[in-house]
Tab-separated table of C-alpha atoms and ligand atoms in Angstrom:
chain	number	residue	atom	x	y	z
A	9	MET	CA	-5.272	-24.655	-6.606
A	10	ASP	CA	-3.436	-27.751	-5.235
A	11	GLU	CA	-5.428	-29.867	-2.965
A	12	GLN	CA	-3.294	-29.206	0.069
A	13	LEU	CA	-3.597	-25.593	-0.337
A	14	VAL	CA	-7.283	-25.967	-1.008
A	15	ASP	CA	-7.487	-27.315	2.864
A	16	ILE	CA	-5.366	-24.203	3.784
A	17	PHE	CA	-7.732	-22.159	2.242
A	18	ASP	CA	-10.923	-23.884	3.793
A	19	GLU	CA	-9.208	-23.866	6.502
A	20	VAL	CA	-8.658	-19.909	6.762
A	21	ILE	CA	-12.325	-18.932	5.824
A	22	ALA	CA	-13.211	-21.076	8.752
A	23	ARG	CA	-11.330	-19.364	11.300
A	24	ASN	CA	-11.387	-16.068	9.842
A	25	PRO	CA	-15.530	-15.365	8.947
A	26	GLY	CA	-16.430	-12.768	7.563
A	27	GLU	CA	-13.343	-11.003	6.749
A	28	THR	CA	-13.929	-11.177	3.044
A	29	GLU	CA	-11.184	-8.519	2.038
A	30	PHE	CA	-8.383	-11.176	3.523
A	31	HIS	CA	-10.184	-14.391	2.044
A	32	GLN	CA	-9.515	-12.501	-1.421
A	33	ALA	CA	-5.669	-11.751	-0.425
A	34	VAL	CA	-4.701	-15.333	0.356
A	35	ARG	CA	-6.649	-16.617	-1.859
A	36	GLU	CA	-4.936	-14.811	-4.642
A	37	VAL	CA	-1.615	-15.875	-3.291
A	38	LEU	CA	-2.300	-19.299	-2.600
A	39	GLU	CA	-3.547	-19.863	-6.265
A	40	SER	CA	-0.031	-18.849	-7.096
A	41	LEU	CA	1.781	-21.130	-5.233
A	42	GLY	CA	1.103	-24.867	-6.646
A	43	PRO	CA	4.159	-24.890	-8.480
A	44	VAL	CA	6.005	-24.086	-5.152
A	45	VAL	CA	4.868	-26.164	-2.795
A	46	ALA	CA	5.181	-28.710	-5.536
A	47	LYS	CA	8.762	-28.120	-6.321
A	48	HIS	CA	9.770	-27.540	-2.087
A	49	PRO	CA	8.047	-30.747	0.058
A	50	GLU	CA	9.719	-28.951	2.790
A	51	TYR	CA	7.076	-26.367	2.795
A	52	ALA	CA	4.549	-28.737	3.458
A	53	HIS	CA	6.630	-30.588	6.112
A	54	GLY	CA	7.006	-27.171	8.471
A	55	GLU	CA	3.349	-25.995	7.559
A	56	VAL	CA	4.644	-22.862	6.706
A	57	ILE	CA	2.185	-21.675	4.987
A	58	ARG	CA	-0.149	-22.533	7.491
A	59	ARG	CA	1.382	-20.534	9.923
A	60	LEU	CA	1.815	-17.676	7.546
A	61	CYS	CA	-1.988	-17.140	7.278
A	62	GLU	CA	-2.576	-16.649	11.074
A	63	PRO	CA	-0.949	-13.783	12.214
A	64	GLU	CA	2.035	-13.602	14.974
A	65	ARG	CA	-0.361	-11.235	16.988
A	66	GLN	CA	-3.103	-9.461	17.044
A	67	ILE	CA	-3.779	-5.794	18.980
A	68	ILE	CA	-7.546	-5.002	18.904
A	69	PHE	CA	-8.044	-1.484	21.432
A	70	ARG	CA	-10.666	1.414	22.605
A	71	VAL	CA	-9.504	4.400	21.402
A	72	PRO	CA	-11.663	7.105	23.326
A	73	TRP	CA	-11.117	10.945	22.834
A	74	MET	CA	-12.661	14.407	23.089
A	75	ASP	CA	-13.777	16.296	20.639
A	76	ASP	CA	-14.415	20.070	19.886
A	77	ASP	CA	-17.479	20.142	21.345
A	78	ALA	CA	-15.932	18.817	24.489
A	79	ARG	CA	-18.154	15.089	23.783
A	80	VAL	CA	-16.403	12.078	23.874
A	81	GLN	CA	-16.161	10.290	20.797
A	82	VAL	CA	-14.661	6.141	20.668
A	83	ASN	CA	-13.129	4.267	17.822
A	84	ARG	CA	-11.395	0.679	17.477
A	85	GLY	CA	-7.940	0.821	16.616
A	86	PHE	CA	-5.822	-2.406	15.263
A	87	ARG	CA	-2.323	-3.527	15.032
A	88	VAL	CA	-1.507	-6.852	13.142
A	89	GLU	CA	1.459	-8.052	13.385
A	90	PHE	CA	1.346	-10.677	10.408
A	91	ASN	CA	5.210	-11.706	10.126
A	92	SER	CA	8.686	-10.778	11.443
A	93	ALA	CA	10.732	-13.433	9.695
A	94	LEU	CA	12.427	-11.101	7.961
A	95	GLY	CA	12.899	-8.231	10.217
A	96	PRO	CA	10.753	-5.849	12.532
A	97	TYR	CA	6.821	-5.666	11.491
A	98	LYS	CA	6.560	-2.792	8.840
A	99	GLY	CA	3.492	-1.855	7.365
A	100	GLY	CA	1.265	1.580	7.623
A	101	LEU	CA	-1.934	2.869	9.604
A	102	ARG	CA	-5.333	3.318	7.652
A	103	PHE	CA	-7.437	6.037	9.469
A	104	HIS	CA	-10.454	5.164	7.401
A	105	PRO	CA	-14.438	4.369	8.773
A	106	SER	CA	-14.373	1.549	6.242
A	107	VAL	CA	-11.810	0.065	8.570
A	108	TYR	CA	-12.414	-3.296	10.479
A	109	LEU	CA	-9.967	-6.443	11.185
A	110	GLY	CA	-10.597	-8.009	7.634
A	111	ILE	CA	-8.471	-4.823	5.976
A	112	VAL	CA	-6.088	-4.698	8.194
A	113	LYS	CA	-5.513	-8.571	8.223
A	114	PHE	CA	-5.798	-8.447	4.042
A	115	LEU	CA	-2.955	-5.096	4.164
A	116	GLY	CA	-0.957	-7.097	6.927
A	117	PHE	CA	-1.210	-10.118	4.765
A	118	GLU	CA	-0.048	-8.098	1.608
A	119	GLN	CA	2.759	-6.060	3.144
A	120	ILE	CA	4.682	-9.774	4.119
A	121	PHE	CA	5.113	-10.544	0.642
A	122	LYS	CA	5.785	-7.266	-0.488
A	123	ASN	CA	8.515	-5.859	2.122
A	124	SER	CA	10.063	-9.261	1.370
A	125	LEU	CA	10.260	-8.287	-2.454
A	126	THR	CA	11.957	-5.111	-1.536
A	127	GLY	CA	15.013	-7.023	-0.319
A	128	LEU	CA	15.104	-4.768	2.302
A	129	PRO	CA	14.995	-6.685	6.216
A	130	ILE	CA	11.197	-5.750	7.262
A	131	GLY	CA	8.743	-7.997	8.316
A	132	GLY	CA	5.012	-7.455	7.421
A	133	GLY	CA	2.179	-5.795	9.655
A	134	LYS	CA	-0.632	-3.665	9.196
A	135	GLY	CA	-2.896	-1.224	11.382
A	136	GLY	CA	-4.957	1.372	11.422
A	137	SER	CA	-9.249	2.824	12.781
A	138	ASP	CA	-12.325	3.487	12.268
A	139	PHE	CA	-11.906	7.031	13.153
A	140	ASP	CA	-12.679	9.315	10.072
A	141	PRO	CA	-10.295	12.158	9.893
A	142	LYS	CA	-12.734	14.130	6.826
A	143	GLY	CA	-13.865	16.827	8.675
A	144	ARG	CA	-12.122	16.692	11.600
A	145	THR	CA	-10.054	19.451	12.726
A	146	ASP	CA	-6.168	19.418	13.791
A	147	ALA	CA	-7.120	19.710	17.292
A	148	GLU	CA	-9.202	16.265	17.081
A	149	VAL	CA	-6.869	15.039	14.807
A	150	MET	CA	-4.361	15.806	17.246
A	151	ARG	CA	-6.146	14.319	20.320
A	152	PHE	CA	-7.257	11.242	18.703
A	153	CYS	CA	-3.810	10.346	17.592
A	154	GLN	CA	-2.456	11.080	20.795
A	155	SER	CA	-5.177	8.637	22.551
A	156	PHE	CA	-3.832	5.944	19.932
A	157	MET	CA	-0.574	6.208	20.281
A	158	THR	CA	-1.315	5.945	24.241
A	159	GLU	CA	-2.108	2.505	23.802
A	160	LEU	CA	-0.108	1.173	21.007
A	161	TYR	CA	3.392	2.493	21.782
A	162	ARG	CA	4.231	-0.227	24.006
A	163	HIS	CA	3.936	-2.521	21.300
A	164	LEU	CA	5.983	-0.881	19.356
A	165	GLY	CA	9.952	-0.210	18.726
A	166	GLU	CA	12.503	0.289	16.585
A	167	TYR	CA	13.307	-3.513	16.414
A	168	THR	CA	9.645	-4.395	17.149
A	169	ASP	CA	7.064	-2.448	14.955
A	170	VAL	CA	7.430	0.535	12.786
A	171	PRO	CA	4.320	2.071	11.454
A	172	ALA	CA	3.991	4.679	8.684
A	173	GLY	CA	1.015	6.334	6.842
A	174	ASP	CA	-1.305	4.537	4.395
A	175	ILE	CA	-5.086	5.938	3.739
A	176	GLY	CA	-5.811	9.433	6.142
A	177	VAL	CA	-2.572	9.255	7.470
A	178	GLY	CA	0.178	11.541	6.247
A	179	GLY	CA	2.571	13.710	7.684
A	180	ARG	CA	0.509	15.506	9.874
A	181	GLU	CA	-1.083	12.287	11.829
A	182	ILE	CA	2.663	10.656	11.847
A	183	GLY	CA	4.064	14.132	13.303
A	184	TYR	CA	1.498	13.784	16.104
A	185	LEU	CA	1.864	9.934	16.678
A	186	PHE	CA	5.423	10.360	16.864
A	187	GLY	CA	5.134	13.100	19.785
A	188	GLN	CA	3.201	11.077	21.604
A	189	TYR	CA	5.385	7.992	21.437
A	190	LYS	CA	8.487	10.374	22.889
A	191	ARG	CA	6.697	12.278	25.589
A	192	ILE	CA	5.454	8.444	26.719
A	193	THR	CA	8.674	6.499	26.625
A	194	ASN	CA	11.206	9.490	26.635
A	195	ARG	CA	12.918	8.338	24.159
A	196	TYR	CA	14.062	10.509	20.583
A	197	GLU	CA	13.457	6.949	18.706
A	198	SER	CA	13.445	8.052	15.383
A	199	GLY	CA	13.108	4.889	13.750
A	200	VAL	CA	10.339	3.777	15.552
A	201	LEU	CA	8.065	5.360	12.799
A	202	THR	CA	8.177	6.696	9.462
A	203	GLY	CA	7.066	9.087	6.591
A	204	LYS	CA	8.191	11.791	8.974
A	205	GLY	CA	8.775	15.622	8.571
A	206	LEU	CA	11.628	16.847	6.435
A	207	GLY	CA	13.097	18.489	8.933
A	208	TRP	CA	13.479	15.905	11.864
A	209	GLY	CA	14.277	12.176	10.842
A	210	GLY	CA	12.148	12.308	7.807
A	211	SER	CA	13.663	10.690	4.405
A	212	GLN	CA	13.639	12.993	1.147
A	213	VAL	CA	11.631	11.233	-1.384
A	214	ARG	CA	9.276	9.052	0.705
A	215	THR	CA	6.466	11.499	0.488
A	216	GLU	CA	6.586	10.565	-3.727
A	217	ALA	CA	8.087	7.321	-2.677
A	218	THR	CA	4.968	4.973	-3.683
A	219	GLY	CA	4.019	7.292	-7.063
A	220	TYR	CA	6.774	7.949	-8.244
A	221	GLY	CA	7.816	3.727	-7.230
A	222	THR	CA	4.476	2.885	-9.158
A	223	VAL	CA	5.608	4.864	-12.445
A	224	PHE	CA	8.747	3.265	-12.359
A	225	PHE	CA	8.109	-0.398	-12.140
A	226	VAL	CA	5.792	0.744	-15.138
A	227	ARG	CA	8.683	2.226	-17.000
A	228	GLU	CA	10.425	-1.434	-16.769
A	229	MET	CA	7.131	-3.326	-17.862
A	230	LEU	CA	7.536	-0.421	-21.020
A	231	ALA	CA	11.451	-0.891	-21.688
A	232	ALA	CA	11.093	-5.159	-21.688
A	233	SER	CA	8.766	-4.746	-24.805
A	234	GLY	CA	10.738	-2.248	-26.411
A	235	SER	CA	8.535	1.138	-25.238
A	236	SER	CA	8.547	3.964	-23.252
A	237	PHE	CA	6.105	6.683	-21.238
A	238	GLU	CA	6.562	8.640	-24.195
A	239	GLY	CA	3.295	10.008	-25.721
A	240	LYS	CA	1.103	7.436	-23.858
A	241	LYS	CA	-2.251	8.447	-22.193
A	242	VAL	CA	-2.348	7.506	-18.574
A	243	VAL	CA	-5.636	7.108	-16.641
A	244	VAL	CA	-4.681	7.462	-12.490
A	245	SER	CA	-7.692	6.592	-10.193
A	246	GLY	CA	-7.317	8.534	-6.881
A	247	SER	CA	-6.025	11.910	-5.851
A	248	GLY	CA	-3.805	11.010	-3.202
A	249	ASN	CA	-0.669	11.021	-2.372
A	250	VAL	CA	0.117	7.716	-4.292
A	251	ALA	CA	-2.250	9.554	-7.629
A	252	ILE	CA	-0.577	13.247	-7.019
A	253	PHE	CA	3.410	11.658	-7.509
A	254	ALA	CA	2.552	9.114	-10.115
A	255	ILE	CA	0.686	11.763	-12.155
A	256	ASP	CA	3.906	13.803	-11.853
A	257	LYS	CA	6.323	11.245	-12.648
A	258	VAL	CA	4.260	9.828	-15.927
A	259	HIS	CA	4.482	13.229	-16.745
A	260	GLU	CA	8.288	14.013	-16.168
A	261	LEU	CA	8.588	10.724	-18.756
A	262	GLY	CA	6.383	12.035	-21.309
A	263	GLY	CA	3.151	10.472	-20.578
A	264	THR	CA	-0.235	12.340	-20.160
A	265	VAL	CA	-2.839	11.657	-17.003
A	266	VAL	CA	-5.736	12.428	-18.344
A	267	ALA	CA	-8.326	11.649	-15.299
A	268	CYS	CA	-8.089	11.458	-11.921
A	269	SER	CA	-10.935	10.585	-9.641
A	270	ASP	CA	-12.249	11.175	-5.659
A	271	SER	CA	-14.832	9.642	-3.823
A	272	ASN	CA	-17.733	11.859	-5.559
A	273	GLY	CA	-16.676	11.369	-9.400
A	274	TYR	CA	-13.745	11.715	-11.546
A	275	VAL	CA	-12.373	15.079	-13.633
A	276	VAL	CA	-11.490	14.112	-17.368
A	277	ASP	CA	-8.983	16.645	-18.468
A	278	PRO	CA	-7.569	16.173	-22.370
A	279	ALA	CA	-5.388	18.240	-21.645
A	280	GLY	CA	-3.040	16.333	-18.947
A	281	ILE	CA	-3.867	17.019	-14.935
A	282	ASP	CA	-2.721	20.406	-13.985
A	283	LEU	CA	-0.729	18.923	-10.652
A	284	GLU	CA	0.241	21.962	-9.372
A	285	LEU	CA	-3.547	23.002	-9.251
A	286	LEU	CA	-4.252	19.267	-8.069
A	287	LYS	CA	-1.388	19.834	-5.181
A	288	GLN	CA	-2.902	23.062	-4.172
A	289	ILE	CA	-6.705	22.072	-4.137
A	290	LYS	CA	-6.080	18.492	-2.475
A	291	ASN	CA	-3.198	19.414	0.341
A	292	GLY	CA	-3.340	23.448	0.546
A	293	GLN	CA	-7.109	23.792	0.228
A	294	ARG	CA	-8.399	19.825	1.358
A	295	GLY	CA	-10.610	20.307	-1.450
A	296	ARG	CA	-12.366	18.199	-3.859
A	297	MET	CA	-12.356	17.414	-7.222
A	298	THR	CA	-15.676	19.343	-8.333
A	299	ASP	CA	-12.893	22.608	-6.838
A	300	TYR	CA	-10.252	21.350	-9.791
A	301	VAL	CA	-12.890	21.312	-12.838
A	302	GLN	CA	-14.268	25.033	-11.442
A	303	GLN	CA	-10.461	26.493	-10.700
A	304	ARG	CA	-8.901	24.780	-14.101
A	305	GLY	CA	-11.252	26.117	-16.605
A	306	GLY	CA	-10.496	25.027	-20.418
A	307	GLN	CA	-11.841	21.347	-21.415
A	308	ALA	CA	-11.734	20.142	-17.762
A	309	LYS	CA	-15.041	18.603	-16.718
A	310	HIS	CA	-16.408	16.314	-13.492
A	311	PHE	CA	-17.920	13.195	-13.943
A	312	GLU	CA	-20.469	12.064	-10.964
A	313	GLU	CA	-22.093	8.438	-12.371
A	314	GLY	CA	-19.568	6.286	-14.410
A	315	SER	CA	-16.614	4.947	-13.492
A	316	ILE	CA	-13.103	6.258	-14.828
A	317	TRP	CA	-12.411	3.671	-15.999
A	318	ASP	CA	-14.820	4.825	-18.968
A	319	VAL	CA	-12.279	7.219	-19.928
A	320	PRO	CA	-9.671	5.503	-23.160
A	321	CYS	CA	-6.460	5.021	-22.465
A	322	ASP	CA	-2.987	3.142	-23.150
A	323	ILE	CA	-1.809	2.390	-19.110
A	324	ALA	CA	-4.297	2.393	-16.466
A	325	LEU	CA	-3.040	2.816	-12.663
A	326	PRO	CA	-5.712	2.074	-9.756
A	327	CYS	CA	-4.338	4.056	-7.015
A	328	ALA	CA	-7.152	5.163	-4.707
A	329	THR	CA	-8.610	1.462	-3.103
A	330	GLN	CA	-8.579	-1.891	-2.540
A	331	ASN	CA	-11.469	-3.473	-5.299
A	332	GLU	CA	-12.116	0.083	-6.910
A	333	LEU	CA	-11.627	-2.018	-10.257
A	334	ASN	CA	-14.509	-4.510	-10.890
A	335	GLY	CA	-14.806	-6.933	-13.879
A	336	ALA	CA	-17.274	-4.910	-16.477
A	337	ASP	CA	-14.221	-1.943	-15.559
A	338	ALA	CA	-11.546	-4.890	-17.060
A	339	GLN	CA	-14.009	-5.052	-19.863
A	340	THR	CA	-13.984	-1.756	-20.948
A	341	LEU	CA	-10.536	-1.152	-20.384
A	342	ALA	CA	-10.101	-4.076	-22.890
A	343	SER	CA	-12.274	-2.815	-25.368
A	344	ASN	CA	-10.607	0.431	-25.111
A	345	GLY	CA	-7.152	-0.603	-26.142
A	346	CYS	CA	-5.454	-0.410	-22.988
A	347	GLU	CA	-2.332	-2.107	-23.131
A	348	ILE	CA	-1.394	-2.347	-19.139
A	349	VAL	CA	-2.574	-2.211	-15.701
A	350	ALA	CA	-0.642	-1.614	-12.957
A	351	GLU	CA	-1.665	-1.150	-9.268
A	352	GLY	CA	-0.604	1.748	-7.275
A	353	ALA	CA	-3.129	0.579	-4.718
A	354	ASN	CA	-3.160	-2.225	-2.646
A	355	MET	CA	-5.327	-4.746	-4.413
A	356	PRO	CA	-7.651	-2.451	-6.223
A	357	SER	CA	-8.807	-4.917	-8.932
A	358	THR	CA	-11.244	-7.658	-8.520
A	359	PRO	CA	-10.363	-11.243	-8.820
A	360	ASP	CA	-12.613	-10.850	-11.843
A	361	ALA	CA	-10.846	-8.353	-13.226
A	362	ILE	CA	-7.562	-9.933	-13.658
A	363	ARG	CA	-9.327	-12.688	-14.752
A	364	ILE	CA	-10.089	-10.484	-17.504
A	365	PHE	CA	-6.905	-8.566	-17.750
A	366	GLY	CA	-5.467	-12.283	-18.393
A	367	GLU	CA	-7.963	-13.358	-21.541
A	368	ALA	CA	-7.904	-10.012	-23.234
A	369	GLY	CA	-3.894	-10.422	-23.269
A	370	MET	CA	-3.417	-7.282	-21.349
A	371	ARG	CA	-0.594	-7.012	-18.906
A	372	PHE	CA	-1.253	-6.872	-15.980
A	373	ALA	CA	1.110	-6.144	-12.309
A	374	PRO	CA	-0.019	-6.322	-8.487
A	375	GLY	CA	-0.042	-3.961	-6.309
A	376	LYS	CA	2.901	-5.994	-3.796
A	377	ALA	CA	5.044	-5.272	-6.666
A	378	VAL	CA	4.096	-1.959	-7.966
A	379	ASN	CA	3.132	0.004	-5.068
A	380	ALA	CA	6.282	-1.577	-2.878
A	381	GLY	CA	8.519	1.780	-3.762
A	382	GLY	CA	6.573	3.479	-0.936
A	383	VAL	CA	7.486	0.919	1.690
A	384	ALA	CA	10.775	0.511	0.421
A	385	THR	CA	11.807	3.905	0.899
A	386	SER	CA	10.055	3.624	4.685
A	387	ALA	CA	13.210	1.226	5.248
A	388	LEU	CA	15.585	3.996	3.616
A	389	GLU	CA	14.257	6.143	6.118
A	390	MET	CA	14.823	3.287	8.806
A	391	GLN	CA	18.268	3.229	7.650
A	392	GLN	CA	18.981	6.692	7.520
A	393	ASN	CA	17.765	6.961	10.981
A	394	ALA	CA	20.068	3.901	12.296
A	395	SER	CA	22.708	5.388	10.639
A	396	ARG	CA	22.126	9.234	12.115
A	397	ASP	CA	22.383	10.245	8.571
A	398	THR	CA	20.464	12.037	6.073
A	399	TRP	CA	20.610	11.346	2.441
A	400	SER	CA	19.977	14.009	-0.965
A	401	PHE	CA	17.175	13.773	-2.889
A	402	GLU	CA	18.875	12.587	-6.031
A	403	TYR	CA	20.559	10.002	-4.543
A	404	THR	CA	17.273	8.695	-2.459
A	405	GLU	CA	15.758	8.415	-6.015
A	406	GLN	CA	18.205	6.630	-7.475
A	407	ARG	CA	18.408	3.958	-4.740
A	408	LEU	CA	14.476	3.640	-5.143
A	409	SER	CA	14.842	3.673	-8.842
A	410	GLU	CA	16.817	0.455	-8.646
A	411	ILE	CA	14.822	-1.343	-6.095
A	412	MET	CA	11.996	-1.084	-8.606
A	413	THR	CA	13.714	-2.243	-10.986
A	414	SER	CA	15.624	-4.956	-9.443
A	415	ILE	CA	11.813	-5.828	-7.967
A	416	HIS	CA	10.431	-6.227	-11.603
A	417	HIS	CA	13.442	-8.218	-12.396
A	418	ARG	CA	12.803	-10.944	-9.151
A	419	CYS	CA	8.765	-10.751	-10.562
A	420	LEU	CA	10.062	-11.722	-14.261
A	421	VAL	CA	13.037	-14.098	-13.561
A	422	THR	CA	10.643	-15.573	-10.517
A	423	ALA	CA	7.433	-15.973	-13.157
A	424	ASP	CA	10.165	-17.879	-15.481
A	425	THR	CA	11.886	-20.714	-13.282
A	426	TYR	CA	8.053	-21.664	-12.319
A	427	GLY	CA	6.855	-21.704	-15.828
A	428	ALA	CA	4.684	-18.984	-15.990
A	429	PRO	CA	6.609	-16.495	-17.956
A	430	GLY	CA	5.287	-12.722	-18.416
A	431	ASN	CA	2.892	-13.647	-15.293
A	432	TYR	CA	3.881	-10.679	-12.673
A	433	VAL	CA	1.143	-11.861	-10.219
A	434	ALA	CA	2.808	-15.752	-9.899
A	435	GLY	CA	6.205	-14.059	-10.209
A	436	ALA	CA	5.681	-11.338	-6.976
A	437	ASN	CA	3.524	-14.096	-5.206
A	438	ILE	CA	6.229	-16.598	-5.757
A	439	ALA	CA	8.950	-14.410	-5.029
A	440	GLY	CA	7.826	-12.773	-1.978
A	441	PHE	CA	7.056	-15.592	-0.794
A	442	THR	CA	10.099	-18.177	-0.889
A	443	GLN	CA	12.283	-15.239	0.791
A	444	VAL	CA	9.753	-15.665	3.589
A	445	ALA	CA	9.436	-19.240	3.609
A	446	GLU	CA	12.980	-20.617	3.952
A	447	ALA	CA	13.637	-17.263	6.675
A	448	MET	CA	10.654	-19.276	8.824
A	449	LEU	CA	11.851	-22.696	8.202
A	450	SER	CA	15.127	-21.651	9.525
A	451	GLN	CA	13.877	-19.897	12.376
A	452	GLY	CA	11.937	-23.074	13.507
A	453	VAL	CA	8.493	-23.568	14.875
A	454	ILE	CA	7.689	-20.063	16.121
B	28	LIG	N1	1.068	2.184	3.494
B	28	LIG	C1	2.630	2.169	2.746
B	28	LIG	C2	1.931	0.432	1.896
B	28	LIG	O1	1.077	0.225	1.782
B	28	LIG	C3	3.350	1.974	2.871
B	28	LIG	C4	3.572	1.215	4.516
B	28	LIG	C5	5.174	1.519	4.991
B	28	LIG	O2	5.865	2.451	4.394
B	28	LIG	O3	5.505	1.102	6.111
B	28	LIG	O4	2.983	-0.226	1.727
């Protein structure tokens, strides 16, 4: 790492003790920026990087709510408004027991560069809570969402901060959050949240966008080497919203997804994952992958031990959560002849894993580029809301596809320009960073 960047990184660690995921996300970006600071002394002069590493605003609040047994529960809510150089803060809310400030900050930091890469006018932010929706009734989830929004609403607005979903926050939660925002403010402000229902301001393709976008990005990676998904064996970790629609698009483009997973283990299905069954179990029954194997029969098998990355494949798409793919997994993927790893989730590969992909000559693309289709389609939802319009599925999907093609192109061109040909990590970090840095310099010391 460049010397002035080492100083900044040390300062980040000292100012944010214990926030290991945030440190990891910052390190990954700073490691790419050496050639950028060499070329642009004005960034050092304006302390752009030091300013960028400090969120513009961090909100932490109590979320009290009553469970179905009339017991009071207390959770912690977060919103980190990281950077608004390019537009209103934009990024999802995550409801998961693992959520703490370090997770929200890593996600918010990544979001700045991801949103910049989309080429659309959105800043970076992220929020959430340590609330665990698993096993909670709809009524409990509603009361939690209402309490969460009763505090957060004062910080939001279509020109200020626009949350959406992430792990544990889907259409149901966005509905309850929007209802409470509308009730408190007495405004039907459609553009204040994205991921809304299709009948009341939501966008076509938003549900599918992160998974579809991931596969569109890999389609471009394959095309760059004259190849395609046709006949490729693919492993997709996770079985949530991102994984489901990644599987859908891989199958449409001629590949076969032979494995997916949840927090209890993974399923191998050599005939290809049956998507209709998976959707029914995950969305309809809110069930587990063990239910999938029982209902699917045939050769499908469930494994509790080991790792989904032991399953041989040509393309690996980690679509579950941060740090789910470690150095040993990367080694196994390499030995099994895997050619491409592309991150549908945020930061699923550990730094060790990324190093091993490089050493093994595999092609690796980071989440901030690969999974940007979700937030890009959120920005398309904001456009539709602002113009009080709705677009067709076909038109919206076409826009998403073009955006992913353009992100892929931008990564490769930028990597070339800065002397790292074919390096998607460098390309994504540098392209995302320079646009934000230029805007920050133009807007003065704020
Ligand atoms: N949570 C998603 C992400 O990681 C989407 C955010 C959004 O649509 O605002 O990018």
